[in-house]
mmCIF file with all atom_site columns, C-alpha atoms in Angstrom:
data_model
loop_
_atom_site.group_PDB
_atom_site.id
_atom_site.type_symbol
_atom_site.label_atom_id
_atom_site.label_alt_id
_atom_site.label_comp_id
_atom_site.label_asym_id
_atom_site.label_entity_id
_atom_site.label_seq_id
_atom_site.pdbx_PDB_ins_code
_atom_site.Cartn_x
_atom_site.Cartn_y
_atom_site.Cartn_z
_atom_site.occupancy
_atom_site.B_iso_or_equiv
_atom_site.pdbx_formal_charge
_atom_site.auth_seq_id
_atom_site.auth_comp_id
_atom_site.auth_asym_id
_atom_site.auth_atom_id
_atom_site.pdbx_PDB_model_num
ATOM 1   C CA . UNK A 1 1   ? 125.685 98.612  117.326 1.00 0.00 ? 1   UNK A CA 1
ATOM 2   C CA . UNK A 1 2   ? 125.836 98.886  113.529 1.00 0.00 ? 2   UNK A CA 1
ATOM 3   C CA . UNK A 1 3   ? 124.610 96.174  111.179 1.00 0.00 ? 3   UNK A CA 1
ATOM 4   C CA . UNK A 1 4   ? 125.190 95.816  107.476 1.00 0.00 ? 4   UNK A CA 1
ATOM 5   C CA . UNK A 1 5   ? 122.856 95.165  104.596 1.00 0.00 ? 5   UNK A CA 1
ATOM 6   C CA . UNK A 1 6   ? 124.140 93.688  101.332 1.00 0.00 ? 6   UNK A CA 1
ATOM 7   C CA . UNK A 1 7   ? 122.777 95.543  98.336  1.00 0.00 ? 7   UNK A CA 1
ATOM 8   C CA . UNK A 1 8   ? 123.265 94.278  94.790  1.00 0.00 ? 8   UNK A CA 1
ATOM 9   C CA . UNK A 1 9   ? 124.523 96.922  92.421  1.00 0.00 ? 9   UNK A CA 1
ATOM 10  C CA . UNK A 1 10  ? 124.127 97.069  88.681  1.00 0.00 ? 10  UNK A CA 1
ATOM 11  C CA . UNK A 1 11  ? 126.982 96.300  86.314  1.00 0.00 ? 11  UNK A CA 1
ATOM 12  C CA . UNK A 1 12  ? 127.590 98.439  83.247  1.00 0.00 ? 12  UNK A CA 1
ATOM 13  C CA . UNK A 1 13  ? 129.918 96.979  80.627  1.00 0.00 ? 13  UNK A CA 1
ATOM 14  C CA . UNK A 1 14  ? 130.489 100.133 78.566  1.00 0.00 ? 14  UNK A CA 1
ATOM 15  C CA . UNK A 1 15  ? 134.206 100.572 78.005  1.00 0.00 ? 15  UNK A CA 1
ATOM 16  C CA . UNK A 1 16  ? 135.051 97.495  80.074  1.00 0.00 ? 16  UNK A CA 1
ATOM 17  C CA . UNK A 1 17  ? 137.000 95.644  77.385  1.00 0.00 ? 17  UNK A CA 1
ATOM 18  C CA . UNK A 1 18  ? 139.291 98.522  76.346  1.00 0.00 ? 18  UNK A CA 1
ATOM 19  C CA . UNK A 1 19  ? 140.064 99.701  72.845  1.00 0.00 ? 19  UNK A CA 1
ATOM 20  C CA . UNK A 1 20  ? 138.826 97.285  70.148  1.00 0.00 ? 20  UNK A CA 1
ATOM 21  C CA . UNK A 1 21  ? 141.483 98.514  67.665  1.00 0.00 ? 21  UNK A CA 1
ATOM 22  C CA . UNK A 1 22  ? 144.294 97.681  70.091  1.00 0.00 ? 22  UNK A CA 1
ATOM 23  C CA . UNK A 1 23  ? 143.473 93.972  69.920  1.00 0.00 ? 23  UNK A CA 1
ATOM 24  C CA . UNK A 1 24  ? 143.404 94.064  66.094  1.00 0.00 ? 24  UNK A CA 1
ATOM 25  C CA . UNK A 1 25  ? 146.755 95.865  65.786  1.00 0.00 ? 25  UNK A CA 1
ATOM 26  C CA . UNK A 1 26  ? 149.287 93.915  67.877  1.00 0.00 ? 26  UNK A CA 1
ATOM 27  C CA . UNK A 1 27  ? 152.042 96.559  67.526  1.00 0.00 ? 27  UNK A CA 1
ATOM 28  C CA . UNK A 1 28  ? 150.015 99.294  69.227  1.00 0.00 ? 28  UNK A CA 1
ATOM 29  C CA . UNK A 1 29  ? 150.331 99.039  73.003  1.00 0.00 ? 29  UNK A CA 1
ATOM 30  C CA . UNK A 1 30  ? 147.175 98.931  75.089  1.00 0.00 ? 30  UNK A CA 1
ATOM 31  C CA . UNK A 1 31  ? 147.144 102.208 76.982  1.00 0.00 ? 31  UNK A CA 1
ATOM 32  C CA . UNK A 1 32  ? 144.082 101.414 79.068  1.00 0.00 ? 32  UNK A CA 1
ATOM 33  C CA . UNK A 1 33  ? 144.526 99.752  82.400  1.00 0.00 ? 33  UNK A CA 1
ATOM 34  C CA . UNK A 1 34  ? 141.905 97.212  83.416  1.00 0.00 ? 34  UNK A CA 1
ATOM 35  C CA . UNK A 1 35  ? 139.633 98.288  86.232  1.00 0.00 ? 35  UNK A CA 1
ATOM 36  C CA . UNK A 1 36  ? 137.833 96.046  88.649  1.00 0.00 ? 36  UNK A CA 1
ATOM 37  C CA . UNK A 1 37  ? 134.116 96.716  88.864  1.00 0.00 ? 37  UNK A CA 1
ATOM 38  C CA . UNK A 1 38  ? 132.415 96.143  92.168  1.00 0.00 ? 38  UNK A CA 1
ATOM 39  C CA . UNK A 1 39  ? 129.108 94.327  91.862  1.00 0.00 ? 39  UNK A CA 1
ATOM 40  C CA . UNK A 1 40  ? 128.265 94.582  95.574  1.00 0.00 ? 40  UNK A CA 1
ATOM 41  C CA . UNK A 1 41  ? 127.960 97.625  97.794  1.00 0.00 ? 41  UNK A CA 1
ATOM 42  C CA . UNK A 1 42  ? 127.778 97.237  101.550 1.00 0.00 ? 42  UNK A CA 1
ATOM 43  C CA . UNK A 1 43  ? 125.485 99.711  103.255 1.00 0.00 ? 43  UNK A CA 1
ATOM 44  C CA . UNK A 1 44  ? 125.794 100.192 106.999 1.00 0.00 ? 44  UNK A CA 1
ATOM 45  C CA . UNK A 1 45  ? 123.485 102.093 109.296 1.00 0.00 ? 45  UNK A CA 1
ATOM 46  C CA . UNK A 1 46  ? 123.076 102.423 113.056 1.00 0.00 ? 46  UNK A CA 1
ATOM 47  C CA . UNK A 1 47  ? 120.295 100.641 114.912 1.00 0.00 ? 47  UNK A CA 1
ATOM 48  C CA . UNK A 1 48  ? 118.582 103.772 116.160 1.00 0.00 ? 48  UNK A CA 1
ATOM 49  C CA . UNK A 1 49  ? 114.994 104.523 117.150 1.00 0.00 ? 49  UNK A CA 1
ATOM 50  C CA . UNK A 1 50  ? 112.556 105.109 114.284 1.00 0.00 ? 50  UNK A CA 1
ATOM 51  C CA . UNK A 1 51  ? 108.886 105.944 113.847 1.00 0.00 ? 51  UNK A CA 1
ATOM 52  C CA . UNK A 1 52  ? 106.878 102.966 112.648 1.00 0.00 ? 52  UNK A CA 1
ATOM 53  C CA . UNK A 1 53  ? 103.967 103.329 110.240 1.00 0.00 ? 53  UNK A CA 1
ATOM 54  C CA . UNK A 1 54  ? 101.689 102.000 113.011 1.00 0.00 ? 54  UNK A CA 1
ATOM 55  C CA . UNK A 1 55  ? 102.442 105.015 115.196 1.00 0.00 ? 55  UNK A CA 1
ATOM 56  C CA . UNK A 1 56  ? 104.673 103.073 117.574 1.00 0.00 ? 56  UNK A CA 1
ATOM 57  C CA . UNK A 1 57  ? 108.422 103.523 118.006 1.00 0.00 ? 57  UNK A CA 1
ATOM 58  C CA . UNK A 1 58  ? 110.750 100.851 116.707 1.00 0.00 ? 58  UNK A CA 1
ATOM 59  C CA . UNK A 1 59  ? 114.416 100.147 116.051 1.00 0.00 ? 59  UNK A CA 1
ATOM 60  C CA . UNK A 1 60  ? 116.019 100.358 112.605 1.00 0.00 ? 60  UNK A CA 1
ATOM 61  C CA . UNK A 1 61  ? 117.223 96.907  111.442 1.00 0.00 ? 61  UNK A CA 1
ATOM 62  C CA . UNK A 1 62  ? 117.544 95.088  108.140 1.00 0.00 ? 62  UNK A CA 1
ATOM 63  C CA . UNK A 1 63  ? 114.426 93.090  107.246 1.00 0.00 ? 63  UNK A CA 1
ATOM 64  C CA . UNK A 1 64  ? 116.157 89.768  107.969 1.00 0.00 ? 64  UNK A CA 1
ATOM 65  C CA . UNK A 1 65  ? 117.476 91.008  111.347 1.00 0.00 ? 65  UNK A CA 1
ATOM 66  C CA . UNK A 1 66  ? 114.005 92.189  112.326 1.00 0.00 ? 66  UNK A CA 1
ATOM 67  C CA . UNK A 1 67  ? 112.500 88.802  111.527 1.00 0.00 ? 67  UNK A CA 1
ATOM 68  C CA . UNK A 1 68  ? 115.271 86.844  113.266 1.00 0.00 ? 68  UNK A CA 1
ATOM 69  C CA . UNK A 1 69  ? 114.900 88.965  116.429 1.00 0.00 ? 69  UNK A CA 1
ATOM 70  C CA . UNK A 1 70  ? 111.136 88.337  116.519 1.00 0.00 ? 70  UNK A CA 1
ATOM 71  C CA . UNK A 1 71  ? 110.012 91.822  115.512 1.00 0.00 ? 71  UNK A CA 1
ATOM 72  C CA . UNK A 1 72  ? 107.487 93.098  113.000 1.00 0.00 ? 72  UNK A CA 1
ATOM 73  C CA . UNK A 1 73  ? 108.570 95.376  110.151 1.00 0.00 ? 73  UNK A CA 1
ATOM 74  C CA . UNK A 1 74  ? 106.485 98.554  110.087 1.00 0.00 ? 74  UNK A CA 1
ATOM 75  C CA . UNK A 1 75  ? 107.752 101.145 107.638 1.00 0.00 ? 75  UNK A CA 1
ATOM 76  C CA . UNK A 1 76  ? 111.262 101.915 106.460 1.00 0.00 ? 76  UNK A CA 1
ATOM 77  C CA . UNK A 1 77  ? 114.305 103.726 107.820 1.00 0.00 ? 77  UNK A CA 1
ATOM 78  C CA . UNK A 1 78  ? 117.933 104.426 106.826 1.00 0.00 ? 78  UNK A CA 1
ATOM 79  C CA . UNK A 1 79  ? 116.932 105.736 103.375 1.00 0.00 ? 79  UNK A CA 1
ATOM 80  C CA . UNK A 1 80  ? 114.823 102.575 102.825 1.00 0.00 ? 80  UNK A CA 1
ATOM 81  C CA . UNK A 1 81  ? 117.791 100.232 103.392 1.00 0.00 ? 81  UNK A CA 1
ATOM 82  C CA . UNK A 1 82  ? 116.269 99.190  106.726 1.00 0.00 ? 82  UNK A CA 1
ATOM 83  C CA . UNK A 1 83  ? 112.880 98.536  108.260 1.00 0.00 ? 83  UNK A CA 1
ATOM 84  C CA . UNK A 1 84  ? 111.432 100.049 111.418 1.00 0.00 ? 84  UNK A CA 1
ATOM 85  C CA . UNK A 1 85  ? 111.173 96.956  113.603 1.00 0.00 ? 85  UNK A CA 1
ATOM 86  C CA . UNK A 1 86  ? 108.552 96.936  116.384 1.00 0.00 ? 86  UNK A CA 1
ATOM 87  C CA . UNK A 1 87  ? 108.669 94.390  119.201 1.00 0.00 ? 87  UNK A CA 1
ATOM 88  C CA . UNK A 1 88  ? 105.613 93.212  121.144 1.00 0.00 ? 88  UNK A CA 1
ATOM 89  C CA . UNK A 1 89  ? 105.573 91.128  124.326 1.00 0.00 ? 89  UNK A CA 1
ATOM 90  C CA . UNK A 1 90  ? 102.963 88.555  125.224 1.00 0.00 ? 90  UNK A CA 1
ATOM 91  C CA . UNK A 1 91  ? 102.255 87.431  128.787 1.00 0.00 ? 91  UNK A CA 1
ATOM 92  C CA . UNK A 1 92  ? 105.289 85.690  130.278 1.00 0.00 ? 92  UNK A CA 1
ATOM 93  C CA . UNK A 1 93  ? 107.698 86.752  127.512 1.00 0.00 ? 93  UNK A CA 1
ATOM 94  C CA . UNK A 1 94  ? 111.118 88.344  127.929 1.00 0.00 ? 94  UNK A CA 1
ATOM 95  C CA . UNK A 1 95  ? 113.045 90.776  125.727 1.00 0.00 ? 95  UNK A CA 1
ATOM 96  C CA . UNK A 1 96  ? 116.363 92.567  125.331 1.00 0.00 ? 96  UNK A CA 1
ATOM 97  C CA . UNK A 1 97  ? 115.114 94.878  122.564 1.00 0.00 ? 97  UNK A CA 1
ATOM 98  C CA . UNK A 1 98  ? 114.677 98.625  122.885 1.00 0.00 ? 98  UNK A CA 1
ATOM 99  C CA . UNK A 1 99  ? 111.228 100.098 122.156 1.00 0.00 ? 99  UNK A CA 1
ATOM 100 C CA . UNK A 1 100 ? 109.330 96.942  123.090 1.00 0.00 ? 100 UNK A CA 1
ATOM 101 C CA . UNK A 1 101 ? 105.570 97.114  123.682 1.00 0.00 ? 101 UNK A CA 1
ATOM 102 C CA . UNK A 1 102 ? 103.734 95.019  126.270 1.00 0.00 ? 102 UNK A CA 1
ATOM 103 C CA . UNK A 1 103 ? 100.110 95.419  125.321 1.00 0.00 ? 103 UNK A CA 1
ATOM 104 C CA . UNK A 1 104 ? 97.348  94.222  127.617 1.00 0.00 ? 104 UNK A CA 1
ATOM 105 C CA . UNK A 1 105 ? 94.122  94.551  125.664 1.00 0.00 ? 105 UNK A CA 1
ATOM 106 C CA . UNK A 1 106 ? 91.877  94.045  128.685 1.00 0.00 ? 106 UNK A CA 1
ATOM 107 C CA . UNK A 1 107 ? 92.316  93.482  132.389 1.00 0.00 ? 107 UNK A CA 1
ATOM 108 C CA . UNK A 1 108 ? 89.780  93.368  135.177 1.00 0.00 ? 108 UNK A CA 1
ATOM 109 C CA . UNK A 1 109 ? 90.805  93.640  138.820 1.00 0.00 ? 109 UNK A CA 1
ATOM 110 C CA . UNK A 1 110 ? 87.664  91.760  139.835 1.00 0.00 ? 110 UNK A CA 1
ATOM 111 C CA . UNK A 1 111 ? 87.971  88.733  137.496 1.00 0.00 ? 111 UNK A CA 1
ATOM 112 C CA . UNK A 1 112 ? 91.713  88.436  136.622 1.00 0.00 ? 112 UNK A CA 1
ATOM 113 C CA . UNK A 1 113 ? 93.597  86.933  139.572 1.00 0.00 ? 113 UNK A CA 1
ATOM 114 C CA . UNK A 1 114 ? 97.151  87.603  138.357 1.00 0.00 ? 114 UNK A CA 1
ATOM 115 C CA . UNK A 1 115 ? 98.180  90.140  135.707 1.00 0.00 ? 115 UNK A CA 1
ATOM 116 C CA . UNK A 1 116 ? 100.783 89.314  133.076 1.00 0.00 ? 116 UNK A CA 1
ATOM 117 C CA . UNK A 1 117 ? 104.448 89.315  133.993 1.00 0.00 ? 117 UNK A CA 1
ATOM 118 C CA . UNK A 1 118 ? 107.284 90.358  131.682 1.00 0.00 ? 118 UNK A CA 1
ATOM 119 C CA . UNK A 1 119 ? 111.051 90.095  131.900 1.00 0.00 ? 119 UNK A CA 1
ATOM 120 C CA . UNK A 1 120 ? 113.078 93.034  130.535 1.00 0.00 ? 120 UNK A CA 1
ATOM 121 C CA . UNK A 1 121 ? 116.785 92.181  130.151 1.00 0.00 ? 121 UNK A CA 1
ATOM 122 C CA . UNK A 1 122 ? 119.715 94.505  129.463 1.00 0.00 ? 122 UNK A CA 1
ATOM 123 C CA . UNK A 1 123 ? 121.028 94.638  125.905 1.00 0.00 ? 123 UNK A CA 1
ATOM 124 C CA . UNK A 1 124 ? 124.532 95.150  127.292 1.00 0.00 ? 124 UNK A CA 1
ATOM 125 C CA . UNK A 1 125 ? 126.313 95.831  130.588 1.00 0.00 ? 125 UNK A CA 1
ATOM 126 C CA . UNK A 1 126 ? 126.369 99.620  129.974 1.00 0.00 ? 126 UNK A CA 1
ATOM 127 C CA . UNK A 1 127 ? 122.593 99.952  130.437 1.00 0.00 ? 127 UNK A CA 1
ATOM 128 C CA . UNK A 1 128 ? 121.787 101.617 133.768 1.00 0.00 ? 128 UNK A CA 1
ATOM 129 C CA . UNK A 1 129 ? 118.194 102.874 133.325 1.00 0.00 ? 129 UNK A CA 1
ATOM 130 C CA . UNK A 1 130 ? 114.843 101.506 132.261 1.00 0.00 ? 130 UNK A CA 1
ATOM 131 C CA . UNK A 1 131 ? 112.103 103.747 130.937 1.00 0.00 ? 131 UNK A CA 1
ATOM 132 C CA . UNK A 1 132 ? 108.496 102.608 131.101 1.00 0.00 ? 132 UNK A CA 1
ATOM 133 C CA . UNK A 1 133 ? 105.722 104.650 129.465 1.00 0.00 ? 133 UNK A CA 1
ATOM 134 C CA . UNK A 1 134 ? 102.106 103.907 130.323 1.00 0.00 ? 134 UNK A CA 1
ATOM 135 C CA . UNK A 1 135 ? 99.310  104.673 127.859 1.00 0.00 ? 135 UNK A CA 1
ATOM 136 C CA . UNK A 1 136 ? 95.811  104.481 129.252 1.00 0.00 ? 136 UNK A CA 1
#
C-alpha cells in the first residue's frame, strides 16, 4: 500500500511575466509562452518496515497517518518525508498493523491469575502467516 504526503514547494517568480519591453512596444509580438508553475509536489512512498530511533521496528507512514492509526512517531524514513511509526498494544487491545509490540512489563505466575490477551487481525486477505518474536 502506498500513501502520499503533500509537500509545499517554493515559488520563484524570476522570468514569470515575460519580456518587459514586449508590453511597452505593442507591435513586437510576445515570443515567450506562459508556463504554469506548480506550487505543490506530491511525494509517494511505500509503507515498508523501518528502524525506529527507539530500537524497535516500525512502519513508514506520514506523520498524520501514524497519529490517526494510533502509532507513535519514532524517527524518520523515506528521505524524511515519513516517520517510522511504532505500534504498542495494551492488555485487551487489537491491531491490524505490522510491527506491533505487546509489552508486558511484569508478570508473575503466582500472583497474576490471567495474563493479557491480544487480538491480531489480518491487514488484508492475502496474509497467510503470523510471526511472533519473544524477547526475554
